[in-house]
Short mmCIF file of C-alpha atoms in Angstrom, two decimals:
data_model
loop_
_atom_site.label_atom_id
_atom_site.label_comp_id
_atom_site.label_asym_id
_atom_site.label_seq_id
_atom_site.Cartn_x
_atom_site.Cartn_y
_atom_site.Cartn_z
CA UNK A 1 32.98 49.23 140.23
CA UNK A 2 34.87 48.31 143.41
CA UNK A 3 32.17 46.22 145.39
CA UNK A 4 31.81 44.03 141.52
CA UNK A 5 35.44 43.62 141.10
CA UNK A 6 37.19 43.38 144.27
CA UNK A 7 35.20 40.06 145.04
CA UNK A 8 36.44 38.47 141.88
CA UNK A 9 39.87 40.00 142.80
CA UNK A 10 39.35 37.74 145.86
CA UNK A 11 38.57 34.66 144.54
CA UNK A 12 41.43 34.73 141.74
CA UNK A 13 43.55 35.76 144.55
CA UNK A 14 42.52 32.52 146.15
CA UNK A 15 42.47 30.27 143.56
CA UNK A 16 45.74 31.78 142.54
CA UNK A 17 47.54 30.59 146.25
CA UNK A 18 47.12 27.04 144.92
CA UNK A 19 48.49 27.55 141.20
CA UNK A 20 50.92 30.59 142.29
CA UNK A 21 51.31 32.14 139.23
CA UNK A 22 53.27 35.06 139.47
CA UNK A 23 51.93 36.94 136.23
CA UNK A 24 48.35 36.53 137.38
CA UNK A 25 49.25 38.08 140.75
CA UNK A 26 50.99 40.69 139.43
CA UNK A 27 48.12 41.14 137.71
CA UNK A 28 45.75 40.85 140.69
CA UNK A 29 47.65 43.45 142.51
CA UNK A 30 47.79 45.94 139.52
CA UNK A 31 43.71 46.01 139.84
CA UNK A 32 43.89 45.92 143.63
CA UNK A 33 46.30 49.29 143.28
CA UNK A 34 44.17 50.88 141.03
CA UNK A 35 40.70 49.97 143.19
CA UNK A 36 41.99 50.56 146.29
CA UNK A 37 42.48 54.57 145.61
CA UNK A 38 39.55 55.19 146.90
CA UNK A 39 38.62 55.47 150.56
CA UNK A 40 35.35 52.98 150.18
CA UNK A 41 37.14 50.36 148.17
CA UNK A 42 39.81 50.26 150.74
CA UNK A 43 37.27 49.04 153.21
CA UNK A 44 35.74 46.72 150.72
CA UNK A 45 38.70 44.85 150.53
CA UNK A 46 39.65 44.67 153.90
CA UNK A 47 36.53 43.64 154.80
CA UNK A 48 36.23 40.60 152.07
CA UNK A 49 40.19 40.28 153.61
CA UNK A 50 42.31 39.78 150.70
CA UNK A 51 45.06 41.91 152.78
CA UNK A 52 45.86 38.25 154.59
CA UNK A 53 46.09 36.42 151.05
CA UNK A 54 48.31 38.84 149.89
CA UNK A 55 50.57 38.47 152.83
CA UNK A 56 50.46 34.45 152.70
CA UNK A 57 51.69 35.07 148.71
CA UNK A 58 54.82 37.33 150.02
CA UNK A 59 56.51 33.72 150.93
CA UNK A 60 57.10 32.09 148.06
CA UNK A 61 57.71 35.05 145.51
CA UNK A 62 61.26 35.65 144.59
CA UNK A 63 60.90 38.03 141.25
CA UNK A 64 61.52 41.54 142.90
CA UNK A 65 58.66 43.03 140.44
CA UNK A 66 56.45 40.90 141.56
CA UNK A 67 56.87 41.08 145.19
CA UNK A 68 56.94 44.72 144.84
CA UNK A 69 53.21 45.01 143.35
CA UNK A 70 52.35 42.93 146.27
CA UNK A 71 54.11 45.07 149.02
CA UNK A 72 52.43 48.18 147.00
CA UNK A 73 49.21 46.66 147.17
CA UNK A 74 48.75 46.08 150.63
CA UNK A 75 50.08 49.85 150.95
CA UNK A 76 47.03 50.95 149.76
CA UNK A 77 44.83 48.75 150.70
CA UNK A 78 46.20 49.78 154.41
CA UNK A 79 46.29 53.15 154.25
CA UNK A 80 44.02 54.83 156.66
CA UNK A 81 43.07 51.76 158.05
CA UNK A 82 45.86 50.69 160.32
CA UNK A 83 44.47 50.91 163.61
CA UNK A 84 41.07 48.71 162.12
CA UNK A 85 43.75 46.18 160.79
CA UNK A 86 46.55 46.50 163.08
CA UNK A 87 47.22 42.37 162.71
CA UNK A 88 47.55 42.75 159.10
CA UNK A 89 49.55 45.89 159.54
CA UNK A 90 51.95 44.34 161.66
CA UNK A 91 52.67 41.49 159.43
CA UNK A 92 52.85 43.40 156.50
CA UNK A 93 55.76 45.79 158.10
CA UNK A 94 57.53 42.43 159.69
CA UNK A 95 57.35 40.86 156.31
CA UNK A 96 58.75 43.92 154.68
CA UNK A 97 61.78 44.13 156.92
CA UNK A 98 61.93 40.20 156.74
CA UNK A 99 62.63 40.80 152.28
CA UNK A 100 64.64 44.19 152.78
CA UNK A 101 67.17 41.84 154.81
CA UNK A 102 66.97 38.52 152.66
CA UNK A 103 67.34 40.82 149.87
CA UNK A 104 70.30 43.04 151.32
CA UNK A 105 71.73 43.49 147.42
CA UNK A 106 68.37 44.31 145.63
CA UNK A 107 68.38 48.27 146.50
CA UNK A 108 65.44 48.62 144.22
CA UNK A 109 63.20 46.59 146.77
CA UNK A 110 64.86 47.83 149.75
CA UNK A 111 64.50 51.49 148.40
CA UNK A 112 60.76 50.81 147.44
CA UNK A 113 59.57 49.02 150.58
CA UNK A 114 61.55 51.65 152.53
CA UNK A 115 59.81 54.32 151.03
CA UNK A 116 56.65 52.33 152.06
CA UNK A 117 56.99 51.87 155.57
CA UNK A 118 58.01 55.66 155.49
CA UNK A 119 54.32 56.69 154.51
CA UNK A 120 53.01 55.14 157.75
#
């Protein structure tokens, strides 16, 4: 179901950067997690690149959870494809390290996004 779904991911994802609505995103990224398990849906999204909407969304979110589900996300959606998406995987490390230090007293995000950059 990945090439039917992940383009409407993509356009609530986009209509979403306008209305930022954290529960829909949360939402969006919960689908994104559970399409992007597979090797060829992984490439689907890159390719329709929601991994740069995702990482425009990491600005303005302050609820850990959410930010989180984002961050974990664009984990999967990245993995194995680093090296084809090095741009988005550099911004999605410096935008990790950029919340583990505004957020120096939420361990829970620090520990999670840790973990993260620790599968790469």
């Amino acid at each position: 179901f990945g090439p039917r779904v992940l383009p409407l991911v993509k356009e609530l994802l986009s209509k979403n950067a306008q209305q930022h609505n954290n529960n829909l995103l949360f939402i969006i990224c919960l689908t994104i997690h559970e399409f992007c398990n597979h090797s060829e849906n992984r490439k689907i999204a890159l390719s329709l690149s929601i991994a740069p909407l995702l990482l425009d969304a990491i600005e303005q979110i302050e609820e850990t959870n959410v930010l989180y589900c984002v961050f974990l996300a664009l984990c999967f959606m990245l993995w194995e494809n680093t090296e084809d998406h090095e741009k988005d995987f550099k911004r999605f490390v410096s935008l990790a390290i950029q919340k583990m230090k505004q957020n120096d007293q939420d361990t829970k995000l620090q520990l999670g996004l840790a973990v993260m950059l620790g599968n790469y």
